[in-house]
Amino acid sequence: MNRARVLLLNAALGPLDYRIPQGAEAEPGSVVLAPLGPRQEVGVVWDPERLQTEEVGDNRLRPLLHVYDLPPLRPALRRLIEWTADYYLSPIGAVLRMTLPSSSALDGARTVTEYRATGKVPDRMTPQREQALERIGERQGLVRELALAADVSDGVIRGLVKAGAIEAVEVSIDDPFPRPDPDHHPPRLEAAQQTASRQFITAVQGADFAPYLLDGVTGSGKTEVYFEAAAEALRMGRQTLVLLPEIALTEPFLKRFTARFGCEPVAWHSGLRQSQRRRAWRAVATGDAKVVVGARSSLFLPYRDLGLIVVDEAHETSFKQEEGVQYHARDVAVMRAKLEKVPVILASATPAIESRQMAEIGVYKEVRLPARFGGARMPDIEAIDLIQDPPPRGRWLAPILVREMEANLQRGEQTLLFLNRRGYAPLTLCRACGHRFQCPNCTAWMVEHRLVHRLACHHCGHMMPPPRACPECQEVDSLVPVGPGVERIADEVAALFPDARTAIVTSDTIWSPAKAAEFVGRMEAGAIDIVVGTQLVTKGYHFPNLTLVGVVDADLGLSGGDLRAAERSFQQISQVSGRAGRGAKPGRVFVQTHEPAAPVISALVSGDAEGFYEAETEARREAAMPPFGRLAGIIVSSEDSTEATETARLIGRTSPRVENMAVFGPAPAPLAMLRGRHRQRLLVHAARSLDVQNIIRDWLGKLDWPRGVRVAVDVDPYSFL
Ligand code: ADP
Ligand code: ZN
């Protein structure tokens, strides 16, 4: 009899055995539909010897309902899914879900019905309908997608369809993607670029695992170099995956890719419509999508024939997923490359200490681009001592920086002010009684967003209009903003330079690739003089006329310092500095700080990156911190504070005694409450040689806790909040 062991897309379940019906074929990797109680669930047939389950007699097996007409998931991907589940202590079904994110991609339909506005005004207009039409604009999508975008119910959209204001359109999802042409417009590489690209091309041809660290200063032309490796993969007919840390970077990437290869690559990110997602997924699986550019989730797609992986801006901590399966995309990318037997290139101007260390011990090959492309100079970085040269009261920009901005404006050059804080002010308080506005669900201040006239929690999204009177003492008009966010800096800029054209760039203003494209277009056309932005604008962009960068508060990243605070500050300020003077005109950077002598600042000013990294690396080595030791966070949370505390204590009390391992805590997490859940943390610190995952699995596996308690293990944590 024909049995199949099946992993369902269900994190709560282990593998289950089914009967393969007569005449059907279901080899490991096949995507199937299986009965589960009264329901049906999608799953994947797995190698039976790799997953244990309770033996069920042949006579009790239920038959599979359907085997989808799709290429089976390849063994390398199945091993990657197992490895990820194992390493990050996550249910394997939750990992599998990242490979098969939309079950609608599975059925063979060639078209889907989407909807869009017709421009006709319905006979009967309601506020809801008005809102829907206004927000839908040019958008097209499923009823559900439009309803979500417009923040109305599905019923409102359907009503508008009946009224003729929205119409149905058939969209083909089987249209092939255009083929990028490796010889469309090859660049003339400089000597250092040549040497680097030749190594990568040889590695792609070698079709074997080879991890590279591409360490090149900002503006050195790293992208052009790894494009040559992608071109080689294209010539061989193989697929390339390029991972980017955020979707805002996708747009400039698409443009450059198109200039080099003659058409766009296939994009994969959370902003895709269902139909786009489905088309992309199928094209990845059939091998039709030759180059995929995507956020971290594109790592788990079922590539038919992967030939190369690139992780751009590989030092970015946003590659670490902080919810669900808490994996680090950079590390999983290296593992996928190993399993697929292909080269992987980690590209960065400011590589993470973890990656540098791998290069140091010879695991990664380091390829350097020490100078900017085309003879452009690295910018000069100067510190502004905020104690000696403070801004006037109630302002945030020091006189030196303001003078530089003025001169830059007069020259017709562009300026970027960087402050990693969204909104107008990080804290609002009552002048009369000192009441501070806190999120009801989180241990966090409500952040004022003046542009949308709201107080918002950046952790859970809770919003409220700023009240006229203080809820505590009822005093009217007594609320004052404390500290600056980008909106407040933009106000200051407007007051200083009323004629300058200013843009605020944060995830509030650039929330889609289209918005990013619009911003890039305006910058390139010279329609913006001064950009005020968060970390969103610190990387990837190339604006030759941007010559002045001001870092508003260089100390911000160092406060509340965790293990990587100094490193992250250094990377962030180096990256934002790297936006200055990328073309013919030289760039200057001014860094405002209260501590000009801090190691991070003095390293930036003197340009001594090596010295800074060496000192940081030494400190990590001495403390046996990553990459010299291992960490794992254990986060216990519950809506019931007592349950959370008791469970955390139970875990602490039962911690195993293992040599070279210490368990700290439990203690209330710095974010003691998040989305209404009380949080306690423990931290496991162990020697590299220990198999921490196994120890934790055994330890927690023996314990029981109340149903409402969640225990999440964060292996190799980046957040300690
Ligand atoms: P990085 O990613 O290292 O910061 P980029 O790849 O963005 O640097 O390159 C900086 C600029 O130089 C870009 O505008 C890029 O198009 C240009 N550039 C780099 N190498 C070449 C080349 N060989 N020929 C033409 N332009 C190049
Ligand atoms: Zn909140």
XYZ file of N, CA and C in Angstrom, residues 369-535:
501
model
N 36.510 46.273 -2.160
C 36.535 47.411 -3.077
C 36.853 48.628 -2.217
N 38.116 49.017 -2.171
C 38.525 50.012 -1.183
C 38.197 51.459 -1.558
N 37.858 51.747 -2.814
C 37.645 53.150 -3.192
C 36.331 53.325 -3.928
N 35.842 54.548 -3.916
C 34.606 54.849 -4.624
C 34.805 54.757 -6.123
N 33.716 54.465 -6.830
C 33.765 54.369 -8.283
C 33.984 55.752 -8.904
N 34.725 55.765 -9.997
C 34.860 56.984 -10.798
C 35.657 58.073 -10.117
N 36.477 57.692 -9.140
C 37.312 58.691 -8.501
C 36.585 59.565 -7.495
N 35.298 59.279 -7.234
C 34.590 60.080 -6.216
C 35.275 59.869 -4.867
N 35.375 60.975 -4.095
C 36.069 60.873 -2.805
C 35.100 60.492 -1.708
N 35.617 59.870 -0.672
C 34.797 59.627 0.505
C 34.557 60.987 1.161
N 33.375 61.175 1.782
C 33.086 62.492 2.359
C 33.918 62.751 3.612
N 34.114 64.042 3.900
C 34.754 64.413 5.163
C 33.695 64.401 6.254
N 34.053 63.815 7.391
C 33.101 63.765 8.502
C 33.632 64.619 9.645
N 32.780 65.522 10.137
C 33.168 66.382 11.254
C 32.147 66.248 12.370
N 32.610 66.310 13.609
C 31.682 66.274 14.737
C 31.332 67.702 15.152
N 30.073 67.899 15.541
C 29.678 69.180 16.138
C 29.397 68.904 17.608
N 30.143 69.563 18.478
C 29.990 69.356 19.914
C 28.784 70.165 20.402
N 27.724 69.466 20.759
C 26.479 70.160 21.123
C 26.588 70.903 22.449
N 27.638 70.609 23.209
C 27.811 71.345 24.466
C 28.504 72.677 24.184
N 29.487 72.613 23.277
C 30.176 73.860 22.936
C 29.418 74.730 21.946
N 28.786 74.113 20.976
C 28.073 74.868 19.938
C 26.613 74.466 19.887
N 25.872 74.733 20.945
C 24.505 74.218 20.996
C 23.575 74.998 20.066
N 22.485 74.360 19.648
C 21.459 75.092 18.908
C 20.759 76.068 19.860
N 20.093 77.101 19.330
C 19.316 77.986 20.201
C 18.237 77.184 20.932
N 17.767 77.698 22.038
C 16.728 77.016 22.824
C 15.537 76.602 21.970
N 15.074 75.380 22.183
C 13.902 74.908 21.443
C 14.206 74.556 19.999
N 15.471 74.562 19.643
C 15.841 74.145 18.281
C 16.815 72.980 18.372
N 17.055 72.318 17.247
C 17.838 71.086 17.264
C 19.027 71.124 16.326
N 19.072 72.140 15.455
C 20.173 72.198 14.498
C 21.178 73.250 14.951
N 22.431 72.836 15.128
C 23.472 73.738 15.612
C 23.813 74.775 14.532
N 24.257 75.959 14.969
C 24.546 77.036 14.010
C 25.505 76.621 12.889
N 26.512 75.823 13.218
C 27.469 75.414 12.173
C 26.751 74.653 11.064
N 25.894 73.740 11.470
C 25.169 72.936 10.484
C 24.231 73.820 9.665
N 23.581 74.760 10.329
C 22.645 75.651 9.630
C 23.392 76.468 8.577
N 24.568 76.965 8.928
C 25.359 77.738 7.947
C 25.724 76.883 6.736
N 26.107 75.649 7.012
C 26.462 74.743 5.910
C 25.251 74.473 5.015
N 24.103 74.328 5.649
C 22.887 74.070 4.868
C 22.576 75.255 3.959
N 22.761 76.433 4.522
C 22.481 77.647 3.758
C 23.402 77.732 2.530
N 24.688 77.492 2.772
C 25.651 77.553 1.668
C 25.308 76.505 0.610
N 24.904 75.333 1.086
C 24.564 74.257 0.161
C 23.355 74.615 -0.707
N 22.368 75.240 -0.039
C 21.173 75.697 -0.768
C 21.571 76.680 -1.862
N 22.460 77.607 -1.497
C 22.863 78.621 -2.465
C 23.593 78.010 -3.652
N 24.329 76.938 -3.392
C 25.008 76.276 -4.494
C 24.065 75.411 -5.318
N 22.818 75.286 -4.846
C 21.867 74.437 -5.570
C 22.114 72.957 -5.343
N 22.758 72.607 -4.215
C 23.009 71.194 -3.931
C 22.054 70.696 -2.847
N 21.922 69.380 -2.770
C 20.923 68.806 -1.863
C 21.519 68.400 -0.510
N 20.661 68.481 0.514
C 21.073 68.180 1.883
C 20.191 67.071 2.451
N 20.803 66.221 3.259
C 20.042 65.186 3.953
C 20.266 65.325 5.457
N 19.162 65.466 6.209
C 19.247 65.462 7.671
C 18.718 64.124 8.152
N 19.503 63.474 8.981
C 19.130 62.134 9.439
C 18.801 62.140 10.925
N 17.613 61.646 11.245
C 17.235 61.443 12.639
C 16.363 60.201 12.666
N 16.782 59.218 13.447
C 16.038 57.968 13.388
C 14.831 57.956 14.320
N 13.940 58.938 14.100
C 12.730 58.995 14.920
C 11.571 59.491 14.086
N 10.597 58.631 13.903
C 9.407 59.031 13.155
C 8.574 59.993 13.990
N 7.708 60.730 13.299
C 6.740 61.578 13.988
C 7.301 62.940 14.360
N 6.547 63.646 15.184
C 6.905 65.009 15.551
C 7.717 65.042 16.847
N 7.226 64.332 17.846
C 7.937 64.308 19.126
C 7.755 62.945 19.770
N 8.822 62.398 20.333
C 8.745 61.057 20.910
C 7.939 60.999 22.208
N 7.689 62.142 22.806
C 6.991 62.146 24.089
C 6.117 63.390 24.175
N 4.910 63.205 24.725
C 4.016 64.341 24.919
C 3.667 64.379 26.395
N 3.783 65.565 27.009
C 3.366 65.613 28.409
C 2.546 66.856 28.699
N 1.893 66.830 29.877
C 1.040 67.945 30.274
C 1.898 68.933 31.078
N 1.870 70.170 30.613
C 2.680 71.211 31.247
C 2.216 71.455 32.682
N 0.928 71.256 32.917
C 0.371 71.558 34.232
C 0.673 70.465 35.259
N 0.446 69.210 34.908
C 0.582 68.165 35.932
C 1.695 67.169 35.631
N 2.325 67.270 34.464
C 3.423 66.348 34.154
C 2.962 65.006 33.623
N 1.658 64.829 33.400
C 1.152 63.558 32.865
C 1.806 63.243 31.525
N 2.249 61.997 31.356
C 2.848 61.576 30.098
C 1.912 60.613 29.392
N 1.845 60.746 28.074
C 0.932 59.885 27.322
C 1.596 58.560 27.003
N 1.021 57.513 27.593
C 1.571 56.189 27.389
C 0.561 55.324 26.657
N 1.075 54.346 25.889
C 0.176 53.427 25.192
C -0.528 52.553 26.224
N -1.843 52.352 26.072
C -2.545 51.487 27.026
C -2.126 50.017 26.898
N -1.529 49.638 25.760
C -1.193 48.223 25.544
C 0.283 47.906 25.700
N 1.118 48.952 25.727
C 2.557 48.706 25.684
C 3.290 49.604 26.676
N 4.495 49.184 27.059
C 5.358 50.049 27.841
C 6.055 50.990 26.876
N 5.344 51.972 26.394
C 5.921 52.861 25.386
C 5.151 54.173 25.380
N 5.864 55.267 25.056
C 5.183 56.546 24.945
C 4.397 56.600 23.643
N 3.340 57.385 23.681
C 2.611 57.666 22.449
C 3.388 58.754 21.710
N 3.636 58.528 20.442
C 4.441 59.458 19.654
C 3.526 60.368 18.842
N 3.754 61.665 18.960
C 2.898 62.575 18.216
C 3.258 62.551 16.730
N 2.237 62.401 15.892
C 2.397 62.507 14.437
C 1.540 63.682 13.996
N 2.177 64.815 13.782
C 1.403 66.009 13.499
C 0.788 65.987 12.107
N 1.502 65.359 11.159
C 0.990 65.359 9.783
C -0.386 64.711 9.709
N -0.612 63.694 10.515
C -1.922 63.038 10.487
C -2.721 63.351 11.748
N -2.190 64.241 12.576
C -2.903 64.692 13.763
C -3.290 63.525 14.671
N -2.302 62.771 15.077
C -2.564 61.601 15.919
C -1.424 61.409 16.919
N -1.755 60.752 18.022
C -0.713 60.162 18.862
C -0.702 58.674 18.514
N 0.475 58.114 18.312
C 0.530 56.714 17.867
C 1.561 55.937 18.667
N 1.251 54.666 18.921
C 2.224 53.765 19.535
C 2.985 53.059 18.422
N 4.307 53.126 18.434
C 5.102 52.506 17.377
C 5.251 51.006 17.568
N 4.731 50.498 18.665
C 4.851 49.060 18.881
C 3.603 48.305 18.476
N 2.424 48.832 18.830
C 1.201 48.082 18.533
C 0.300 48.808 17.549
N 0.646 50.037 17.193
C -0.171 50.760 16.229
C -1.378 51.475 16.839
N -1.532 51.415 18.152
C -2.649 52.115 18.794
C -2.584 53.611 18.469
N -3.741 54.199 18.142
C -3.766 55.624 17.766
C -4.860 56.342 18.510
N -4.641 57.622 18.745
C -5.705 58.464 19.277
C -5.475 59.902 18.829
N -6.562 60.668 18.675
C -6.351 62.079 18.366
C -5.783 62.760 19.603
N -4.881 63.716 19.464
C -4.359 64.382 20.650
C -5.508 65.124 21.341
N -5.749 64.852 22.612
C -6.883 65.494 23.285
C -6.598 66.973 23.542
N -7.649 67.776 23.633
C -7.455 69.203 23.920
C -7.093 69.394 25.380
N -7.724 68.565 26.230
C -7.469 68.729 27.665
C -6.683 67.526 28.184
N -5.884 67.757 29.198
C -5.131 66.668 29.809
C -6.094 65.705 30.486
N -5.999 64.396 30.191
C -6.929 63.445 30.788
C -6.737 63.329 32.303
N -5.603 63.768 32.805
C -5.294 63.636 34.217
C -5.830 64.829 35.014
N -5.446 66.052 34.591
C -5.800 67.231 35.393
C -6.822 68.135 34.711
N -7.266 67.748 33.509
C -8.306 68.461 32.764
C -7.882 69.854 32.293
N -6.628 70.224 32.507
C -6.150 71.514 32.019
C -6.242 71.523 30.482
N -6.693 72.652 29.937
C -6.892 72.725 28.488
C -5.634 73.269 27.802
N -5.371 72.768 26.600
C -4.217 73.216 25.795
C -2.905 73.217 26.582
N -2.706 72.171 27.354
C -1.522 72.158 28.210
C -0.484 71.150 27.723
N -0.751 70.493 26.589
C 0.154 69.430 26.165
C 1.358 69.995 25.425
N 2.536 69.503 25.801
C 3.739 69.960 25.110
C 4.525 68.778 24.567
N 5.056 68.950 23.343
C 5.905 67.914 22.781
C 7.291 67.995 23.408
N 7.899 66.822 23.655
C 9.243 66.799 24.227
C 10.170 66.070 23.262
N 11.215 66.746 22.862
C 12.211 66.119 21.974
C 11.757 66.157 20.518
N 12.695 65.947 19.609
C 12.344 66.015 18.193
C 12.167 64.665 17.528
N 11.259 64.640 16.560
C 11.198 63.587 15.555
C 11.423 64.279 14.219
N 11.403 63.514 13.137
C 11.695 64.117 11.830
C 10.734 65.245 11.464
N 9.455 65.121 11.874
C 8.497 66.177 11.509
C 8.865 67.499 12.175
N 9.371 67.419 13.387
C 9.740 68.636 14.102
C 10.982 69.274 13.473
N 11.913 68.424 13.045
C 13.106 68.942 12.355
C 12.678 69.614 11.044
N 11.721 68.988 10.351
C 11.234 69.581 9.096
C 10.606 70.952 9.366
N 9.914 71.086 10.494
C 9.354 72.393 10.880
C 10.464 73.417 11.078
N 11.507 72.979 11.771
C 12.629 73.886 12.027
C 13.274 74.313 10.702
N 13.430 73.353 9.790
C 14.006 73.663 8.481
C 13.127 74.676 7.750
N 11.810 74.476 7.832
C 10.894 75.392 7.141
C 10.989 76.795 7.722
N 11.188 76.870 9.036
C 11.314 78.185 9.661
C 12.633 78.857 9.260
N 13.689 78.047 9.148
C 15.001 78.599 8.805
C 15.111 78.954 7.322
N 14.554 78.082 6.490
C 14.678 78.264 5.033
C 13.302 78.174 4.397
N 12.525 79.241 4.501
C 11.136 79.164 4.048
C 11.004 78.825 2.558
N 12.017 79.117 1.771
C 11.894 78.864 0.335
C 12.397 77.487 -0.094
N 13.054 76.793 0.839
C 13.613 75.488 0.472
C 12.487 74.471 0.317
N 12.684 73.542 -0.616
C 11.688 72.479 -0.799
C 12.132 71.260 0.014
N 11.307 70.906 0.976
C 11.690 69.890 1.949
C 10.839 68.634 1.788
N 11.435 67.479 2.014
C 10.672 66.228 2.000
C 11.002 65.434 3.252
N 9.954 64.835 3.832
C 10.161 63.940 4.969
C 10.121 62.512 4.446
N 11.147 61.744 4.760
C 11.191 60.360 4.264
C 11.259 59.393 5.441
N 10.134 58.737 5.701
C 10.061 57.725 6.755
C 9.102 56.645 6.261
N 8.932 55.606 7.066
C 7.994 54.562 6.648
C 6.561 55.092 6.625
N 6.307 56.282 7.226
C 4.964 56.860 7.153
C 4.711 57.500 5.794
N 5.780 58.001 5.159
C 5.577 58.678 3.878
C 5.964 57.785 2.698
N 6.896 56.854 2.917
C 7.330 55.948 1.832
C 6.934 54.549 2.245
N 5.667 54.186 1.960
C 5.216 52.882 2.437
C 5.000 51.914 1.290
N 5.362 52.298 0.101
C 5.216 51.359 -1.009
C 6.317 51.648 -2.019
N 6.619 50.659 -2.875
C 7.612 50.892 -3.918
C 7.235 52.098 -4.782
N 5.940 52.304 -5.014
C 5.523 53.432 -5.856
C 5.881 54.759 -5.194
N 5.689 54.829 -3.864
C 6.040 56.055 -3.145
C 7.552 56.290 -3.202
N 8.304 55.207 -3.082
C 9.759 55.334 -3.148
C 10.175 55.839 -4.524
N 9.515 55.321 -5.559
C 9.834 55.731 -6.925
C 9.564 57.227 -7.101
N 8.466 57.671 -6.519
C 8.102 59.076 -6.629
C 9.164 59.949 -5.951
N 9.600 59.516 -4.771
C 10.635 60.264 -4.055
C 11.932 60.316 -4.867
N 12.343 59.169 -5.383
C 13.577 59.117 -6.169
C 13.471 60.049 -7.376
N 12.318 60.016 -8.034
C 12.111 60.869 -9.200
C 12.261 62.342 -8.850
N 11.673 62.738 -7.721
C 11.744 64.156 -7.331
C 13.162 64.537 -6.943
N 13.876 63.640 -6.283
C 15.269 63.935 -5.933
C 16.099 64.096 -7.200
N 15.921 63.163 -8.122
C 16.735 63.198 -9.339
C 16.425 64.419 -10.193
N 15.161 64.853 -10.159
C 14.777 66.026 -10.950
C 15.177 67.324 -10.249
N 15.748 67.211 -9.056
C 16.145 68.410 -8.329
C 14.966 69.151 -7.728
N 13.843 68.460 -7.521
C 12.655 69.122 -6.978
C 12.650 69.133 -5.455
N 13.694 68.588 -4.837
C 13.806 68.588 -3.378
C 15.168 69.173 -3.020
N 15.183 70.105 -2.046
C 16.455 70.670 -1.591
C 16.954 69.966 -0.338
N 16.007 69.716 0.581
C 16.410 69.164 1.878
C 15.531 67.968 2.214
N 16.167 66.844 2.503
C 15.447 65.650 2.930
C 15.652 65.490 4.421
N 14.564 65.250 5.142
C 14.681 64.901 6.546
C 14.197 63.464 6.649
N 15.058 62.554 7.070
C 14.643 61.161 7.012
C 15.161 60.297 8.143
N 14.532 59.135 8.273
C 14.961 58.120 9.238
C 15.926 57.171 8.535
N 16.202 56.041 9.179
C 17.147 55.074 8.609
C 16.736 54.627 7.206
